[in-house]
């Protein structure tokens, strides 16, 4: 009887330990699932020609990737990963914005302080609009059918009516703008790098509504947005990503990232945030909840590959760089 009781107690204790270990493993599963993103450099697409580069823009519906390159825009087929066309005559081009419902695209031309307007089907030039000095980032706001062009040397934004290509107004920003996003509800956000702040613009009134400090973030350079949860993801050259509530301007949290960040992308399906860094890495962060985030991993790319765009259909990332003088587009995915 004594022996039988002893064996039963041991069995009960063993079962208890196994159950606790199982529960612990289950509790750790969400973290383990994001221990690695699975992303890696899968392809390098060589593109002829010399010159600098800046933003890339994905048109997921039309399966196109717009790659700014010196004095022209290279248009790649997202599925075949080949060059489909070229948009010439965009001197010192920085960015491309598209208005699919209007069938129009827009480029910010830094050397001529203009915007080139082109047809999305034919890629032919439709017209041109003047901007402030050194137009850089460019954003289309579907809520107001306006294009916001951020002028690096005028501390301003030029607002263009997307339907007719006419300048609708100019907004003083109080500092040099960097990248921006539109929330789709009539607000546009932009980083003011030297002031370590973000501005919230009322797109309908064409005025700055708020100036929000970003401490401890310094030199904010890149931005993406979770529109459903009103969260801005801002890449800062002080090697952190700041999560900002787009309603209140509160800095929710910060996480460490790589050096010389220049682009941020948010994948709504996987809840992954990607930040491309000039040191040749991508910092990957997972959104556990609107106010909680976890560092996932650092993916190696190539030096100077700091501009980036996300294809929401395939979840691939595209980055521009030049190694040994050869300009190329890098593809980073899970293949």
Coordinates of C-alpha atoms in Angstrom, one line a residue:
X1 CA 0.0 0.0 0.0
X2 CA 2.8 2.3 0.9
X3 CA 4.7 1.5 -2.3
X4 CA 1.5 2.0 -4.4
X5 CA 0.9 5.4 -2.9
X6 CA 4.5 6.4 -3.5
X7 CA 4.4 5.5 -7.2
X8 CA 1.1 7.4 -7.7
X9 CA 2.5 10.5 -6.1
X10 CA 5.5 10.3 -8.4
X11 CA 3.3 10.0 -11.4
X12 CA 1.2 12.9 -10.3
X13 CA 4.3 15.0 -9.8
X14 CA 5.6 14.0 -13.2
X15 CA 2.3 14.9 -14.9
X16 CA 2.3 18.2 -13.1
X17 CA 5.8 19.1 -14.3
X18 CA 4.9 18.1 -17.9
X19 CA 1.7 20.2 -17.8
X20 CA 3.6 23.2 -16.5
X21 CA 6.3 22.8 -19.2
X22 CA 3.6 22.5 -21.9
X23 CA 1.9 25.7 -20.6
X24 CA 5.2 27.5 -20.6
X25 CA 5.9 26.5 -24.2
X26 CA 2.5 27.6 -25.3
X27 CA 3.0 30.9 -23.6
X28 CA 6.3 31.4 -25.4
X29 CA 5.0 30.4 -28.9
X30 CA 4.1 34.0 -30.0
X31 CA 7.6 35.2 -29.2
X32 CA 9.2 32.1 -30.8
X33 CA 7.2 32.5 -33.9
X34 CA 8.8 35.9 -34.5
X35 CA 12.3 35.0 -33.4
X36 CA 13.2 35.2 -37.2
X37 CA 11.2 36.8 -40.0
X38 CA 12.6 34.4 -42.7
X39 CA 13.5 37.4 -44.9
X40 CA 16.8 37.4 -46.8
X41 CA 18.3 38.8 -50.0
X42 CA 16.9 36.7 -52.8
X43 CA 17.7 38.6 -56.0
X44 CA 19.8 41.4 -57.5
X45 CA 18.4 43.2 -60.6
X46 CA 21.1 45.1 -62.5
X47 CA 19.9 48.4 -64.1
X48 CA 22.0 50.2 -66.6
X49 CA 23.0 53.9 -66.3
X50 CA 24.7 56.1 -63.8
X51 CA 23.5 58.6 -61.3
X52 CA 22.0 58.7 -57.8
X53 CA 18.8 57.3 -56.5
X54 CA 16.2 57.9 -53.9
X55 CA 12.6 56.6 -53.2
X56 CA 11.0 53.5 -54.7
X57 CA 7.2 53.3 -55.1
X58 CA 5.0 50.2 -55.5
X59 CA 1.8 50.1 -57.5
X60 CA 0.6 46.7 -56.3
X61 CA -2.6 46.7 -58.5
X62 CA -0.8 47.5 -61.7
X63 CA 2.2 45.3 -60.7
X64 CA 4.7 48.0 -61.2
X65 CA 7.7 49.3 -59.3
X66 CA 8.8 52.9 -59.8
X67 CA 12.6 53.3 -59.2
X68 CA 14.0 56.8 -59.2
X69 CA 17.4 57.0 -60.8
X70 CA 19.2 60.2 -61.6
X71 CA 17.4 61.9 -64.4
X72 CA 14.8 59.3 -65.1
X73 CA 12.4 56.7 -63.5
X74 CA 12.9 53.0 -64.2
X75 CA 9.6 51.1 -64.3
X76 CA 9.9 47.5 -63.4
X77 CA 7.4 44.7 -63.7
X78 CA 6.8 43.4 -60.1
X79 CA 6.1 39.8 -61.3
X80 CA 8.8 39.2 -63.9
X81 CA 11.4 41.5 -62.1
X82 CA 12.4 43.0 -65.4
X83 CA 12.5 46.6 -66.7
X84 CA 9.3 47.4 -68.4
X85 CA 9.8 51.1 -69.4
X86 CA 11.5 54.3 -68.5
X87 CA 10.1 57.8 -67.7
X88 CA 12.8 60.2 -69.0
X89 CA 13.3 63.9 -68.3
X90 CA 12.9 63.9 -64.5
X91 CA 16.0 65.8 -63.5
X92 CA 17.3 64.9 -60.1
X93 CA 14.1 62.8 -59.4
X94 CA 13.5 61.9 -55.8
X95 CA 10.1 60.3 -55.5
X96 CA 7.0 59.1 -57.3
X97 CA 3.3 59.3 -56.2
X98 CA 0.4 57.7 -57.9
X99 CA -3.3 58.5 -58.0
X100 CA -4.8 55.3 -59.4
X101 CA -8.4 56.5 -59.5
X102 CA -7.3 59.4 -61.7
X103 CA -4.9 57.5 -63.8
X104 CA -2.0 59.9 -63.1
X105 CA 1.5 59.7 -61.6
X106 CA 3.7 62.5 -60.3
X107 CA 7.5 62.8 -59.9
X108 CA 9.4 65.2 -57.7
X109 CA 12.3 66.6 -59.7
X110 CA 15.0 68.1 -57.4
X111 CA 17.2 69.8 -60.0
X112 CA 14.4 71.7 -61.7
X113 CA 12.1 72.3 -58.8
X114 CA 9.1 70.8 -60.7
X115 CA 6.7 67.9 -60.7
X116 CA 6.3 65.9 -63.8
X117 CA 2.7 64.6 -64.3
X118 CA 2.4 61.4 -66.4
X119 CA -0.2 58.9 -67.6
X120 CA -0.3 55.7 -65.6
X121 CA -1.2 53.6 -68.6
X122 CA 1.1 55.0 -71.3
X123 CA 3.7 56.5 -68.9
X124 CA 3.7 59.5 -71.2
X125 CA 4.2 63.0 -69.8
X126 CA 1.0 65.0 -69.4
X127 CA 2.3 68.2 -67.9
X128 CA 4.5 69.9 -65.3
X129 CA 3.9 71.9 -62.2
X130 CA 6.3 74.3 -60.3
X131 CA 7.3 73.6 -56.7
X132 CA 9.5 75.1 -54.0
X133 CA 13.3 74.5 -54.0
X134 CA 14.6 71.0 -54.1
X135 CA 11.3 69.0 -54.0
X136 CA 12.0 65.6 -52.3
X137 CA 9.4 63.4 -50.8
X138 CA 6.0 63.3 -52.5
X139 CA 2.7 61.9 -51.2
X140 CA -0.8 61.5 -52.7
X141 CA -3.7 62.1 -50.4
X142 CA -6.8 60.2 -51.8
X143 CA -9.2 61.9 -49.3
X144 CA -8.6 65.3 -51.0
X145 CA -7.2 64.2 -54.4
X146 CA -4.2 66.3 -53.8
X147 CA -0.4 65.7 -54.1
X148 CA 1.8 67.0 -51.4
X149 CA 5.4 67.8 -52.5
X150 CA 7.9 68.4 -49.7
X151 CA 10.5 71.0 -50.6
X152 CA 13.9 70.3 -48.9
X153 CA 15.3 73.8 -49.3
X154 CA 12.1 75.9 -49.0
X155 CA 10.9 74.4 -45.6
X156 CA 7.5 74.0 -47.3
X157 CA 5.1 71.8 -49.0
X158 CA 3.6 72.5 -52.4
X159 CA 0.0 71.2 -52.8
X160 CA -1.1 70.2 -56.3
X161 CA -4.6 69.3 -57.5
X162 CA -4.1 65.8 -58.9
X163 CA -7.0 66.1 -61.3
X164 CA -5.8 69.2 -63.3
X165 CA -2.1 69.5 -62.1
X166 CA -2.5 73.0 -60.9
X167 CA -0.8 74.3 -57.7
X168 CA -3.5 74.7 -55.0
X169 CA -1.3 76.2 -52.3
X170 CA 1.9 76.3 -50.4
X171 CA 2.3 75.3 -46.7
X172 CA 5.1 76.7 -44.5
X173 CA 6.4 73.8 -42.4
X174 CA 8.9 75.7 -40.1
X175 CA 11.8 73.4 -41.0
X176 CA 13.3 71.1 -43.6
X177 CA 10.9 68.2 -44.4
X178 CA 11.8 64.6 -44.8
X179 CA 9.4 61.7 -45.6
X180 CA 5.6 61.8 -45.1
X181 CA 2.4 59.7 -45.2
X182 CA -1.3 60.4 -45.7
X183 CA -3.8 58.7 -43.4
X184 CA -6.6 58.6 -46.0
X185 CA -8.9 60.7 -43.8
X186 CA -7.6 64.2 -44.7
X187 CA -4.4 64.4 -42.8
X188 CA -0.8 64.3 -44.0
X189 CA 2.2 63.8 -41.7
X190 CA 5.9 64.7 -42.3
X191 CA 9.2 64.5 -40.4
X192 CA 11.0 67.8 -39.7
X193 CA 14.5 66.4 -39.3
X194 CA 16.5 69.2 -37.7
X195 CA 13.8 70.0 -35.2
X196 CA 13.2 66.4 -34.1
X197 CA 9.4 66.7 -34.7
X198 CA 6.6 65.6 -36.8
X199 CA 4.0 67.9 -38.3
X200 CA 0.3 67.0 -38.8
X201 CA -1.2 68.8 -41.8
X202 CA -4.9 69.4 -42.4
X203 CA -5.1 68.5 -46.1
X204 CA -8.4 70.2 -46.7
X205 CA -7.4 73.5 -45.1
X206 CA -3.7 73.2 -46.3
X207 CA -2.4 74.3 -43.0
X208 CA -0.2 72.7 -40.3
X209 CA -2.4 71.6 -37.5
X210 CA 0.2 70.3 -35.0
X211 CA 3.9 70.3 -34.3
X212 CA 4.8 67.2 -32.2
X213 CA 8.2 66.7 -30.5
X214 CA 9.6 63.2 -30.9
X215 CA 12.1 62.9 -28.0
X216 CA 14.0 60.6 -27.5
X217 CA 14.0 60.2 -31.3
X218 CA 16.5 62.5 -33.1
X219 CA 16.8 63.3 -36.8
X220 CA 13.6 61.6 -37.9
X221 CA 14.1 60.5 -41.5
X222 CA 11.5 57.8 -42.5
X223 CA 7.9 57.1 -41.9
X224 CA 5.2 54.5 -42.4
X225 CA 1.7 54.2 -40.9
X226 CA -0.7 51.7 -39.4
X227 CA -3.9 53.5 -40.5
X228 CA -6.3 51.2 -38.7
X229 CA -4.7 51.8 -35.3
X230 CA -3.5 55.4 -35.9
X231 CA 0.1 54.6 -35.3
X232 CA 3.1 56.3 -37.1
X233 CA 6.4 54.3 -37.4
X234 CA 9.2 56.8 -37.6
X235 CA 12.8 55.8 -38.3
X236 CA 15.3 58.1 -36.5
X237 CA 18.9 58.6 -37.3
X238 CA 19.6 58.3 -33.6
X239 CA 19.2 54.5 -34.2
X240 CA 15.6 54.1 -32.8
X241 CA 12.2 53.7 -34.3
X242 CA 9.6 55.8 -32.6
X243 CA 5.9 54.7 -32.5
X244 CA 3.7 57.8 -32.4
X245 CA -0.1 58.0 -31.8
X246 CA -1.3 60.0 -34.9
X247 CA -4.2 61.4 -32.9
X248 CA -2.5 62.7 -29.8
X249 CA 1.1 63.0 -31.0
X250 CA 2.3 60.9 -28.0
X251 CA 5.5 58.8 -28.4
X252 CA 4.2 55.4 -27.4
X253 CA 7.5 53.6 -27.4
X254 CA 10.9 53.4 -29.1
X255 CA 13.0 50.4 -30.2
X256 CA 16.6 50.1 -31.4
X257 CA 17.3 49.9 -35.1
X258 CA 20.4 50.1 -37.4
X259 CA 22.5 53.0 -38.5
X260 CA 21.4 55.7 -41.1
X261 CA 17.8 54.7 -41.6
X262 CA 16.1 56.1 -44.6
X263 CA 12.9 54.1 -45.2
X264 CA 10.1 52.4 -43.2
X265 CA 7.5 50.0 -44.5
X266 CA 4.6 48.3 -42.6
X267 CA 3.0 45.0 -43.7
X268 CA -0.6 45.0 -42.5
X269 CA -0.9 41.2 -43.0
X270 CA 2.1 40.1 -41.0
X271 CA 2.2 43.1 -38.7
X272 CA 5.9 43.4 -39.5
X273 CA 7.7 46.8 -39.7
X274 CA 10.8 47.1 -41.8
X275 CA 13.4 49.8 -41.6
X276 CA 16.2 49.9 -44.2
X277 CA 19.5 51.3 -43.0
X278 CA 22.4 52.7 -45.0
X279 CA 24.8 50.4 -43.1
X280 CA 23.4 47.5 -45.2
X281 CA 20.7 46.1 -43.0
X282 CA 17.0 45.9 -42.5
X283 CA 15.7 46.1 -38.9
X284 CA 12.5 44.0 -38.5
X285 CA 10.0 44.7 -35.7
X286 CA 6.7 43.0 -35.0
X287 CA 3.6 44.8 -33.8
X288 CA 2.3 42.7 -31.0
X289 CA -0.5 45.2 -30.3
X290 CA -0.9 48.9 -31.1
X291 CA 1.2 49.8 -28.1
X292 CA 3.5 46.8 -27.8
X293 CA 6.4 45.9 -30.2
X294 CA 9.1 43.2 -30.4
X295 CA 12.4 43.3 -32.2
X296 CA 12.5 40.3 -34.5
X297 CA 15.9 40.3 -36.3
X298 CA 18.3 42.2 -38.5
X299 CA 18.5 41.2 -42.2
X300 CA 21.7 41.8 -44.1
X301 CA 21.4 43.6 -47.5
X302 CA 24.2 45.6 -49.1
X303 CA 25.9 48.9 -48.1
X304 CA 24.0 52.1 -49.1
X305 CA 20.7 50.1 -49.6
X306 CA 18.7 52.6 -47.5
X307 CA 15.6 53.3 -49.6
X308 CA 12.9 50.7 -49.8
X309 CA 9.3 49.8 -50.8
X310 CA 7.0 46.9 -49.9
X311 CA 4.8 44.9 -52.3
X312 CA 1.8 44.1 -50.1
X313 CA 0.8 41.3 -52.4
X314 CA 3.9 39.2 -52.3
X315 CA 5.3 40.8 -49.1
X316 CA 8.7 41.3 -50.9
X317 CA 10.9 44.3 -50.2
X318 CA 12.7 46.3 -52.9
X319 CA 15.8 48.4 -52.3
X320 CA 18.1 50.5 -54.5
X321 CA 21.9 50.6 -54.2
X322 CA 25.1 50.6 -56.3
X323 CA 28.0 48.4 -55.6
X324 CA 31.2 48.9 -57.6
X325 CA 29.4 51.5 -59.7
X326 CA 26.6 49.1 -60.8
X327 CA 23.1 50.4 -60.0
X328 CA 20.7 47.7 -59.0
X329 CA 17.5 46.9 -57.2
X330 CA 17.7 44.3 -54.4
X331 CA 14.8 41.9 -53.7
X332 CA 14.4 40.8 -50.1
X333 CA 11.8 38.1 -49.5
X334 CA 11.2 34.6 -48.0
X335 CA 12.0 32.5 -51.1

